Short mmCIF file of C-alpha atoms and ligand atoms in Angstrom, two decimals:
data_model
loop_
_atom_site.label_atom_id
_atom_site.label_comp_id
_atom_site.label_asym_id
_atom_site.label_seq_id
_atom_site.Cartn_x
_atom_site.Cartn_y
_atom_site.Cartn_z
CA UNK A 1 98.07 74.45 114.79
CA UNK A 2 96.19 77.65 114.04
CA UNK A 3 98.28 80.91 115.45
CA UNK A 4 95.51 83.67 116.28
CA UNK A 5 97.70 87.26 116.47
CA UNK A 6 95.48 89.61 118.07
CA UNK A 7 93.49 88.68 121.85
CA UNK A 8 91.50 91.51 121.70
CA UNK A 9 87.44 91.97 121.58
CA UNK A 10 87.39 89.75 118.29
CA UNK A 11 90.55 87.47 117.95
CA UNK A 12 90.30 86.07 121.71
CA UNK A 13 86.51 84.65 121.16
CA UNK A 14 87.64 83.29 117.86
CA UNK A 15 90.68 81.38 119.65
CA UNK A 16 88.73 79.90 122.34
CA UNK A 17 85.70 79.29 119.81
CA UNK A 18 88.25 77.18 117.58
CA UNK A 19 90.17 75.58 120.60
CA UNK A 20 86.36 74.66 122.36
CA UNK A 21 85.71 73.22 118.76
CA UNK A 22 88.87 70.38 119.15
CA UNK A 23 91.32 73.09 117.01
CA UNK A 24 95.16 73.35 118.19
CA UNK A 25 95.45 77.18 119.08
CA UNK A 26 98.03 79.37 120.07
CA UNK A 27 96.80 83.08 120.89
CA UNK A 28 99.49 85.47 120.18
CA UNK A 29 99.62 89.46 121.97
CA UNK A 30 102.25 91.97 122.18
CA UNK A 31 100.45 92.87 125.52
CA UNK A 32 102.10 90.91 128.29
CA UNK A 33 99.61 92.21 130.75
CA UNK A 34 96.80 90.71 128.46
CA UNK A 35 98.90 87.55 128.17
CA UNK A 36 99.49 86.90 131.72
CA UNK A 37 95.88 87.77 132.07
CA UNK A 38 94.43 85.14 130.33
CA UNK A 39 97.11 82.55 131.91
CA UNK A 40 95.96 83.21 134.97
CA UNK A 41 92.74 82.02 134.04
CA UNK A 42 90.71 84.88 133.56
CA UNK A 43 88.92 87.00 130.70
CA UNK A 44 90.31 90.22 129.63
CA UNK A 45 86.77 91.81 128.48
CA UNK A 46 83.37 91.14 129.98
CA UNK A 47 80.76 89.55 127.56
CA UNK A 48 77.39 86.67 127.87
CA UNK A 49 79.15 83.68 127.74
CA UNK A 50 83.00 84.58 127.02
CA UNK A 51 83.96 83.01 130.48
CA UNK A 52 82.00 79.78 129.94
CA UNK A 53 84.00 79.51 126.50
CA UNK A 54 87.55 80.41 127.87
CA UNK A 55 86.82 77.31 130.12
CA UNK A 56 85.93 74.98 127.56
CA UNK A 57 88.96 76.47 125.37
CA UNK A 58 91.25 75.67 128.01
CA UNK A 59 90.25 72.30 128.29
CA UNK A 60 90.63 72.26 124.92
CA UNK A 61 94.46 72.65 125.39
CA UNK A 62 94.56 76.62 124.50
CA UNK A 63 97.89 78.84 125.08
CA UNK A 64 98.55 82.11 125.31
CA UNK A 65 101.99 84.38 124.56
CA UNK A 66 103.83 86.91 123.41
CA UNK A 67 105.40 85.03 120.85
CA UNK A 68 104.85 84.50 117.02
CA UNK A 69 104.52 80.64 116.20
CA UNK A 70 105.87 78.75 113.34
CA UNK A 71 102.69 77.04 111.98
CA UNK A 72 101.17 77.05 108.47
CA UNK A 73 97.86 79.15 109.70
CA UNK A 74 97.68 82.54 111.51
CA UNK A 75 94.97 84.53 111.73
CA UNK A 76 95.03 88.31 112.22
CA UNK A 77 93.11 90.37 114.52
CA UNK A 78 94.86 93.60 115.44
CA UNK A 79 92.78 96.75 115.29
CA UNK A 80 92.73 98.65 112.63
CA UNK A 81 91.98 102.55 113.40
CA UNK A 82 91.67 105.67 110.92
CA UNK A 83 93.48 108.56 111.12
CA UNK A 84 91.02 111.16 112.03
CA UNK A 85 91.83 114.38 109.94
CA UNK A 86 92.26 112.38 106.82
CA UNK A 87 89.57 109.55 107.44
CA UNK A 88 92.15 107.10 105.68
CA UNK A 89 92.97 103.70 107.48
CA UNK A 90 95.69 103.55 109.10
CA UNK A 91 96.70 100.08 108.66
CA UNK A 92 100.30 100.03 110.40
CA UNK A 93 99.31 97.02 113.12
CA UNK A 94 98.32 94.53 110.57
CA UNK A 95 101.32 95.21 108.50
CA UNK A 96 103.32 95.02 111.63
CA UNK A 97 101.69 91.88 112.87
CA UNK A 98 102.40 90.62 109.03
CA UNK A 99 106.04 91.33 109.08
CA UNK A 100 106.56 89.68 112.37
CA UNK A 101 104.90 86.30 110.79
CA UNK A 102 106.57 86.48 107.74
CA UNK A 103 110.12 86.73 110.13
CA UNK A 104 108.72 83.17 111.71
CA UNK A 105 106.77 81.47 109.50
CA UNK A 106 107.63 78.35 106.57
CA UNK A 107 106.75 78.24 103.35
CA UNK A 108 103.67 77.48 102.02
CA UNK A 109 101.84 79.30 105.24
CA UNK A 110 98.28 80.58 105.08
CA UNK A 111 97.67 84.07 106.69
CA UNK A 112 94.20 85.06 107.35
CA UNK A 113 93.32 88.81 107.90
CA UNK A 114 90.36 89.13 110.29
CA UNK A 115 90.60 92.92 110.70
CA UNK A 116 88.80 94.90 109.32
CA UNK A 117 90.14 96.85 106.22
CA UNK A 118 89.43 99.15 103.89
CA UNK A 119 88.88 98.22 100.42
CA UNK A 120 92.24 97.73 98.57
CA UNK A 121 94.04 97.73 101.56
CA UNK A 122 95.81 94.53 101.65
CA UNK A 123 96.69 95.16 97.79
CA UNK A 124 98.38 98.18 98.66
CA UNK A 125 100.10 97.40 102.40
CA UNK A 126 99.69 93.49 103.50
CA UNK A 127 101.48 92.34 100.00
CA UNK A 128 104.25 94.43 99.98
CA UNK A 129 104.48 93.50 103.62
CA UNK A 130 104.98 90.08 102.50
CA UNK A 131 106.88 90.41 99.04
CA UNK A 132 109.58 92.68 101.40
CA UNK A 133 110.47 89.26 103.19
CA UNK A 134 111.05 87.41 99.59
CA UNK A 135 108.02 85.08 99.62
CA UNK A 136 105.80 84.92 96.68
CA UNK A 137 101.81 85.49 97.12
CA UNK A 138 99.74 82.38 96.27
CA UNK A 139 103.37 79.74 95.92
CA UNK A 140 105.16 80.68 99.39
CA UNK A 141 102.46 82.80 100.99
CA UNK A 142 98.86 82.06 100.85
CA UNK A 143 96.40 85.21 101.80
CA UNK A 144 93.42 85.17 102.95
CA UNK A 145 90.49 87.99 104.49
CA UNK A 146 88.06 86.86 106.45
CA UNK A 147 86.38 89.43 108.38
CA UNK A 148 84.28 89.19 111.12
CA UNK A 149 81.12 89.99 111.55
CA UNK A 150 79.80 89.89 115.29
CA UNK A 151 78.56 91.87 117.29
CA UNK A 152 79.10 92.78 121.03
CA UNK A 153 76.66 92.02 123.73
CA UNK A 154 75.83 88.62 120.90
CA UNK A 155 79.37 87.63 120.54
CA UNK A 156 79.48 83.82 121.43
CA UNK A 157 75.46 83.11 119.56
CA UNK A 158 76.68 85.21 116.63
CA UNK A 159 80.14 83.89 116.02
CA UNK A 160 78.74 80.07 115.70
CA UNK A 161 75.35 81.62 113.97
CA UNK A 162 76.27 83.59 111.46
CA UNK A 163 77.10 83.75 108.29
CA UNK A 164 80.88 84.69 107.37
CA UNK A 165 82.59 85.49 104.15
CA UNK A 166 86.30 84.28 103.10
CA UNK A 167 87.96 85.92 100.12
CA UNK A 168 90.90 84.41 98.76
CA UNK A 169 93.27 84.39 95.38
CA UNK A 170 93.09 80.81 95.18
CA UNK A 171 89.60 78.88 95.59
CA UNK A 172 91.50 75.83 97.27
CA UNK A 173 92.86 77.99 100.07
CA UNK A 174 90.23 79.45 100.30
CA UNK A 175 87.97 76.25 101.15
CA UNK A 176 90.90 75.28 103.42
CA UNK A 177 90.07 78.16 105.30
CA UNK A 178 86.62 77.58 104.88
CA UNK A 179 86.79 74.04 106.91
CA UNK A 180 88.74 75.38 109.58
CA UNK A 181 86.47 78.14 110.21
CA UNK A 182 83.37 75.45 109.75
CA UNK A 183 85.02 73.60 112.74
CA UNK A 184 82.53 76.10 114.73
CA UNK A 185 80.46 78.38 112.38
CA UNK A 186 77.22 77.08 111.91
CA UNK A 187 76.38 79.23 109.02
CA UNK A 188 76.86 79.40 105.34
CA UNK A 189 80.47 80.47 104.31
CA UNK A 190 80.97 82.27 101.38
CA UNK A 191 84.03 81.88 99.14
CA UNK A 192 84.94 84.73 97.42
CA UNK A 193 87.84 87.24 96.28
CA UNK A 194 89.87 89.07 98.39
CA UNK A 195 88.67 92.72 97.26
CA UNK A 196 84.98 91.35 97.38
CA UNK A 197 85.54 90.78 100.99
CA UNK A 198 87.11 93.49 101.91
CA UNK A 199 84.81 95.84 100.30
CA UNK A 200 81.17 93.29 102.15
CA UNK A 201 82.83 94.16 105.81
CA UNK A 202 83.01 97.89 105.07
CA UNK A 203 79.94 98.47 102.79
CA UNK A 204 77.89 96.23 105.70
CA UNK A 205 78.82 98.67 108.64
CA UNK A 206 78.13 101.64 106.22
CA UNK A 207 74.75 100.22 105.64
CA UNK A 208 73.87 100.64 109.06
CA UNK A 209 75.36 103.83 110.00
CA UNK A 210 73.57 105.30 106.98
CA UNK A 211 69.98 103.65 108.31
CA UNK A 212 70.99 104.86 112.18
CA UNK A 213 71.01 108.62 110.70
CA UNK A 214 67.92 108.36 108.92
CA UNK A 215 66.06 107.51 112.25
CA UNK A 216 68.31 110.28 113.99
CA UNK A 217 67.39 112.78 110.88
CA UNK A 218 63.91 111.31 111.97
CA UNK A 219 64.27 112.47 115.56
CA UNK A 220 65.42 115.76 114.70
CA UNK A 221 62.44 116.62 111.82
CA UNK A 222 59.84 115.20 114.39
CA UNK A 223 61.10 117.50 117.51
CA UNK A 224 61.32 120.64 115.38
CA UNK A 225 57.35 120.13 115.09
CA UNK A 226 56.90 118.15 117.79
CA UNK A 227 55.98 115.03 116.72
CA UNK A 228 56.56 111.37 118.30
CA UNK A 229 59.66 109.80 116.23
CA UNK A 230 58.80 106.75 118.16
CA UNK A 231 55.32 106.66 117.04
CA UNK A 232 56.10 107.30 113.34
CA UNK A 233 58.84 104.77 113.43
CA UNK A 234 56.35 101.62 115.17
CA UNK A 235 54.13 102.56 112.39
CA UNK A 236 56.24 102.84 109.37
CA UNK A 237 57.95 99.72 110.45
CA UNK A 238 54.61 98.03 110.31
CA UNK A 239 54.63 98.22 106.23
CA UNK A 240 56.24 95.35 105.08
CA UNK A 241 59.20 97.01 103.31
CA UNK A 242 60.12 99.56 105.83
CA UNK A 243 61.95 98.39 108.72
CA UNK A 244 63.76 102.03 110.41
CA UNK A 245 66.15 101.71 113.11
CA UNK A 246 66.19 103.74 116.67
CA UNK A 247 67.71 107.26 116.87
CA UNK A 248 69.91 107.64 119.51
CA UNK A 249 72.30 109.96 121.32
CA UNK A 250 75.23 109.29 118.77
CA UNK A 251 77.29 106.42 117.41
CA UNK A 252 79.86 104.81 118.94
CA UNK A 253 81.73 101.78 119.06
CA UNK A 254 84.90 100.78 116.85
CA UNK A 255 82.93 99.28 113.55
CA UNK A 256 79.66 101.95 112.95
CA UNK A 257 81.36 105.12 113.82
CA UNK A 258 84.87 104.31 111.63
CA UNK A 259 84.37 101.57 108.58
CA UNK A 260 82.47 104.26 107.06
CA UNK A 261 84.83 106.89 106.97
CA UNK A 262 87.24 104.40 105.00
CA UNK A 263 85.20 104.61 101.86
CA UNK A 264 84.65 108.71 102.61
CA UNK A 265 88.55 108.76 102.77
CA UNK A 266 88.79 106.63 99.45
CA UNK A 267 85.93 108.17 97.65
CA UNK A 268 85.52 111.49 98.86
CA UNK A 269 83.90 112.74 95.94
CA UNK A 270 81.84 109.84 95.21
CA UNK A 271 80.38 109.44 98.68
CA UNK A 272 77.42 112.16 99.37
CA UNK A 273 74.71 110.20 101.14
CA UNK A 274 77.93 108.38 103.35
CA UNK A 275 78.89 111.57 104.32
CA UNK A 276 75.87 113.43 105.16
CA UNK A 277 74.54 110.16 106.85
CA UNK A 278 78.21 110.14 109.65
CA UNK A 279 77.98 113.93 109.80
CA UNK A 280 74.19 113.57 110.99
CA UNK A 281 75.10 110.46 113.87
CA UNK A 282 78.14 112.73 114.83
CA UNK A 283 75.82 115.92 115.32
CA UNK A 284 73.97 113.78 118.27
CA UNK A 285 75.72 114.20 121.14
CA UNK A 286 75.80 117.72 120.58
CA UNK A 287 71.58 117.55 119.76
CA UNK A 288 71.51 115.96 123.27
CA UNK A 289 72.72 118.98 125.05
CA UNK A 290 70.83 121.44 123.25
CA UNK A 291 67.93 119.45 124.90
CA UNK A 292 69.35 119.36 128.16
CA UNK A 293 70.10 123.21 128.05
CA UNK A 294 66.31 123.63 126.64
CA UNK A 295 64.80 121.05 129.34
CA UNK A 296 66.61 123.40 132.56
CA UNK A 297 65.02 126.69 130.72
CA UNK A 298 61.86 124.77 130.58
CA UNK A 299 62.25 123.89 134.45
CA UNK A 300 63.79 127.08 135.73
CA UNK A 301 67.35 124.91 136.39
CA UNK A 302 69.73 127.54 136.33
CA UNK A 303 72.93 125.51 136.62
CA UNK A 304 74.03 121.97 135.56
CA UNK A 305 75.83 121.07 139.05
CA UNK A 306 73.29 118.73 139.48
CA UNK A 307 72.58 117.14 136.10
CA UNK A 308 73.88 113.24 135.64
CA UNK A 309 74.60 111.11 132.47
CA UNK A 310 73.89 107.93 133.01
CA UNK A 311 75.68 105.48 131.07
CA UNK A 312 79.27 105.61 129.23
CA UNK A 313 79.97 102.95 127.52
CA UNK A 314 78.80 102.87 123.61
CA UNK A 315 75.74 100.61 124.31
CA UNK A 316 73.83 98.98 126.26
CA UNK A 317 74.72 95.93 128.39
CA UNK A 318 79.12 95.95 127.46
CA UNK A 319 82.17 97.55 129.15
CA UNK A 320 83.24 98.99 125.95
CA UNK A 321 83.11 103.18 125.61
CA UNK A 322 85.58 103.74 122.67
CA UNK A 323 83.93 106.50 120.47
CA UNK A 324 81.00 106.74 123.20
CA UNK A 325 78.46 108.92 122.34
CA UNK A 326 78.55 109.92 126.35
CA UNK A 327 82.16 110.77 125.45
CA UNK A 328 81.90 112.75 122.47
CA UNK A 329 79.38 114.77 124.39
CA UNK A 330 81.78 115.22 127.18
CA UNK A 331 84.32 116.37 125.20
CA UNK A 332 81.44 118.67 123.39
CA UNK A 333 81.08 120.20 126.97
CA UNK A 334 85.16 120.36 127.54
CA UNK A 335 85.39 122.89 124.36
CA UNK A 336 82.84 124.79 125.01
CA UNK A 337 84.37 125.37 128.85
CA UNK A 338 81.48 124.12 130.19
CA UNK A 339 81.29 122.59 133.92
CA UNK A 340 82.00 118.91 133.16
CA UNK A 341 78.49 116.49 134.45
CA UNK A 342 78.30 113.65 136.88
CA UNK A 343 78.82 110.67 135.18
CA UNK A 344 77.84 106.84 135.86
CA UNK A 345 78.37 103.92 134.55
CA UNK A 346 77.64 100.33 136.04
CA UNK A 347 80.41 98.98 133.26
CA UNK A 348 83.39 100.94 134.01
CA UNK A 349 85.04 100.67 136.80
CA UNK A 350 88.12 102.67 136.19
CA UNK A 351 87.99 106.71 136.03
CA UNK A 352 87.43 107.60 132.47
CA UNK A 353 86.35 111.64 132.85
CA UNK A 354 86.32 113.78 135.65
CA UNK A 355 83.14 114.07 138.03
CA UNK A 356 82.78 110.07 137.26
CA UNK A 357 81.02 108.15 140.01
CA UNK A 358 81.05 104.56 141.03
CA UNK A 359 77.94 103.85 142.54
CA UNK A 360 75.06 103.89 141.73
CA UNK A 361 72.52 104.97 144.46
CA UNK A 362 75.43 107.59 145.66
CA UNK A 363 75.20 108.96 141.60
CA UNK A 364 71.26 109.42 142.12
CA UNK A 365 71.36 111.22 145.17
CA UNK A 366 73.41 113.39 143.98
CA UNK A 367 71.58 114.44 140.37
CA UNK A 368 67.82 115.91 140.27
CA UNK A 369 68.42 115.77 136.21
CA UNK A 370 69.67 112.34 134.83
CA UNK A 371 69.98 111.90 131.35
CA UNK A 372 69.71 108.06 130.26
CA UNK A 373 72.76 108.03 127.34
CA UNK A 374 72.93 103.96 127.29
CA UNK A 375 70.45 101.77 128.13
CA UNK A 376 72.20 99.03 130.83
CA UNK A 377 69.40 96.59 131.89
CA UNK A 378 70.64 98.30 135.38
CA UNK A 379 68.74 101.26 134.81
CA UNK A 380 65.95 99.15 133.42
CA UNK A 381 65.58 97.60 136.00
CA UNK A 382 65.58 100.12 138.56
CA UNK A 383 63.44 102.84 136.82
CA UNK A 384 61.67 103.22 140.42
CA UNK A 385 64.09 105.09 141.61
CA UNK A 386 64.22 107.93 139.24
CA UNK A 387 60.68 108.62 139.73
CA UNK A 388 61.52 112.11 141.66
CA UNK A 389 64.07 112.84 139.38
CA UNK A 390 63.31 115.10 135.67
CA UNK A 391 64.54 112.32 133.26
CA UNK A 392 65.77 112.79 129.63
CA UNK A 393 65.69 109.52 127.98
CA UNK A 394 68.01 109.40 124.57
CA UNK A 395 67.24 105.39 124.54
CA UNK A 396 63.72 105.19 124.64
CA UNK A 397 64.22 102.71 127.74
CA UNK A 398 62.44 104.65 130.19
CA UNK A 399 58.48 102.92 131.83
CA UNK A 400 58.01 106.44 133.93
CA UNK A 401 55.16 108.94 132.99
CA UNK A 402 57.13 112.26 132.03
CA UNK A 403 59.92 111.89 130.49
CA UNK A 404 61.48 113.62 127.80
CA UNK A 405 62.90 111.92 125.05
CA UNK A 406 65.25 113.30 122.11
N1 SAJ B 1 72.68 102.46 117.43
C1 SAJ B 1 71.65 103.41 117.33
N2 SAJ B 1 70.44 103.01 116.83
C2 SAJ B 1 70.21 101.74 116.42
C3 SAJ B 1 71.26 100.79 116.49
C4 SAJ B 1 72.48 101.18 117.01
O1 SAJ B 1 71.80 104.57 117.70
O2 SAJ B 1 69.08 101.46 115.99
C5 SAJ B 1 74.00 102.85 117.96
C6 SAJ B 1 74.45 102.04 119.16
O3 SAJ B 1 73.92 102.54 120.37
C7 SAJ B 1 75.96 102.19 119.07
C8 SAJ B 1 76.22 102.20 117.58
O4 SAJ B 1 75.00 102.56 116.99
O5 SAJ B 1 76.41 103.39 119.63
C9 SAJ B 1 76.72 100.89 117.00
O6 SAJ B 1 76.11 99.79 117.64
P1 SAJ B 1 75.56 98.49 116.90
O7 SAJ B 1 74.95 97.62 117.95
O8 SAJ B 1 74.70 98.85 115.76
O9 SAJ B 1 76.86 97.83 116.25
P2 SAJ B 1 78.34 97.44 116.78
O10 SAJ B 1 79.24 98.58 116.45
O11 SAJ B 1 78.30 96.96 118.18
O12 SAJ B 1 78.67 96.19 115.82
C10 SAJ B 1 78.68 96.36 114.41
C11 SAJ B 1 77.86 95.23 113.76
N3 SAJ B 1 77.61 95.55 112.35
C12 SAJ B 1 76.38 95.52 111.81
O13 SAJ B 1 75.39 95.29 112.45
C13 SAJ B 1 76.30 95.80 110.35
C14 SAJ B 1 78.60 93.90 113.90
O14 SAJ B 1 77.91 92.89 113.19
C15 SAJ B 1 80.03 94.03 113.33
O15 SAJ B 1 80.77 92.83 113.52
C16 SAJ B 1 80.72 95.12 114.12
O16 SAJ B 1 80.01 96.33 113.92
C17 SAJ B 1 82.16 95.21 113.62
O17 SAJ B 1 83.07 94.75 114.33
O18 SAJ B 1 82.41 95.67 112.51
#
């Protein structure tokens, strides 16, 4: 029986994957809400084809609970987040969710960390964690680090599709490991060391985050001279080596806008272009307004009572708005004692900031000036009804004749 510790955005689809796929699973959460949740029968996050696979999980004889489970494989998924002055990982939930195994489980036990973690991290917190209890690494205590790699809006396609690493101190375990995650995943798995894996997971998200601030340095150089960023960036992606991503209104999300920081907070001297690169995605939000404020000189619009931000969630199409870029500009506005703007977002149902609305034709009617932050297929869909309105399109989503873009 596999115990997966951790029912949150990545360890729940990777319990019902393995339980669709004929594994035993237990799902373990401190959160009896989430617990009692899922026993009810229903998903805890909304994502294309989660509910589908909680079904055929259940079927598959899945259980959820608060408790820790003696069994000779768990697999950890508790979030990992950074500590934001000193960009260091704060990796007190895994060693938590550690300690409470190591208070259950029998010898000879494999734990798998899914988290992700900074490189070094489980050298420096999840051993000790484990040595406290008595149990020797690699003859009582097997460890494993397996992170994931999928991403949201794609979960279910990318968690059978692609391809995953393991790193392990022992090449057996770590092809034991291997089978049980080939039960589902349909790709190549690599076996390697644990620091190797730890270091792939970080040094992947980095990669992107340091390609999404080239196009958003892009953005920037073009509108200081007025060129089209989009134009440049079809053609240059046309040469067969170039292949630029799409600026944006900021980075969000809990992988892109944090894994980097990890290494900055490791290697602060050693880590220039990393640096630069998250300073440049964080500046967006605030490179938003200045277009906003520019577009109302432009158009005589003396106050922003009836400017909207559409969209609040950290991308396109999922319910998810930690780190939002619609948030950090929010909170750009807030300390600058600016009025707060209308927000909408067809994903979030609760009230997240003030002057939030709920619907969507009520939000329109009451905006003349709606900025497009995230691009929902809602709004794609619907781009009819903004033809009376001045649009400023940070997605490049937008059919109408002008618009302004970043
Ligand atoms: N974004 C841009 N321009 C782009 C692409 C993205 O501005 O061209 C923005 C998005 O709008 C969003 C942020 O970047 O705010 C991050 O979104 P994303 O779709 O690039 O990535 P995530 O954070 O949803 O998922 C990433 C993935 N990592 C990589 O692609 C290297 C996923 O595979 C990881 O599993 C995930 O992080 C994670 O959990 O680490």
């Amino acid at each position: 029986m596999i115990n997966v510790i951790g029912l949150g955005y990545i360890g729940l689809p990777t319990a019902l994957m393995m339980a669709s796929h004929g594994v035993e699973v237990v799902g373990t959460d401190y959160n009896a809400d989430l617990v009692a949740t899922l026993n009810s029968g229903k998903t805890t996050f909304k994502e294309d084809g989660l509910d589908e696979l909680f079904e055929a999980a259940v079927k598959g004889g899945i259980k959820f609970t608060t408790e820790y489970q003696v069994t000779d494989t768990y697999i950890v998924s508790v979030p990992t987040p950074y500590d934001k002055f000193s960009k260091k990982i704060d990796a007190c939930y895994v060693i938590s969710a550690v300690k409470s195994v190591m208070d259950v489980c029998p010898k000879g036990a494999t734990v798998v960390i899914e988290s992700t973690v900074s490189p070094g991290t489980i050298d420096k917190f999840v051993r000790p964690a484990i040595e406290e209890n008595g149990f020797v690494i690699g003859k009582d205590i097997h460890l494993v680090h397996a992170p994931e790699r999928i991403i949201p809006g794609n979960m279910v396609y990318e968690l059978l599709h692609n391809d995953r690493t393991v790193g392990a101190d022992d090449v057996e375990i770590g092809e034991k490991i291997k089978t049980l995650y080939a039960s589902f995943c349909q790709g190549e798995i690599v076996v390697t060391d644990i620091r190797t894996a730890e270091m792939t997971k970080v040094v992947e998200n980095t990669f992107r985050a340091v390609n999404i601030a080239f196009a958003n340095e892009l953005a920037k150089i073009c509108r200081h001279d007025g060129m089209d960023v989009y134009e440049i960036i079809k053609i240059c992606n046309m040469h067969p080596r170039v292949n630029i991503l799409q600026p944006g209104p900021g980075v969000g999300g809990h992988c892109i806008s944090v894994d980097p920081w990890f290494l900055v907070g490791d290697y602060p001297s050693l880590t220039k272009v990393i640096w630069e690169s998250m300073k440049v995605n964080d500046s967006m939000p605030e490179f938003v307004l200045n277009r906003i404020y520019d577009i109302m000189k432009e158009k005589g619009i003396k106050d922003t009572s009836r400017i909207g931000l559409y969209g609040l969630t950290y991308k396109e199409n999922v319910d998810d708005y930690r780190e939002s870029p619609t948030l950090q500009l929010v909170e750009c506005m807030e300390r600058h004692l600016a009025h707060p703007l209308k927000v909408y977002d067809p994903f979030i149902t609760e009230d997240i900031v003030e002057n939030q609305y709920h619907d969507f034709d009520e939000f329109l009617s009451s905006v003349d000036f709606v900025v497009i932050m995230v691009g929902h297929n809602e709004i794609k869909e619907n781009m009819d009804k903004l033809a009376d309105k001045i649009v400023l399109d940070t997605r490049k989503v937008c059919s109408l004749e002008n618009v302004y873009y970043l």
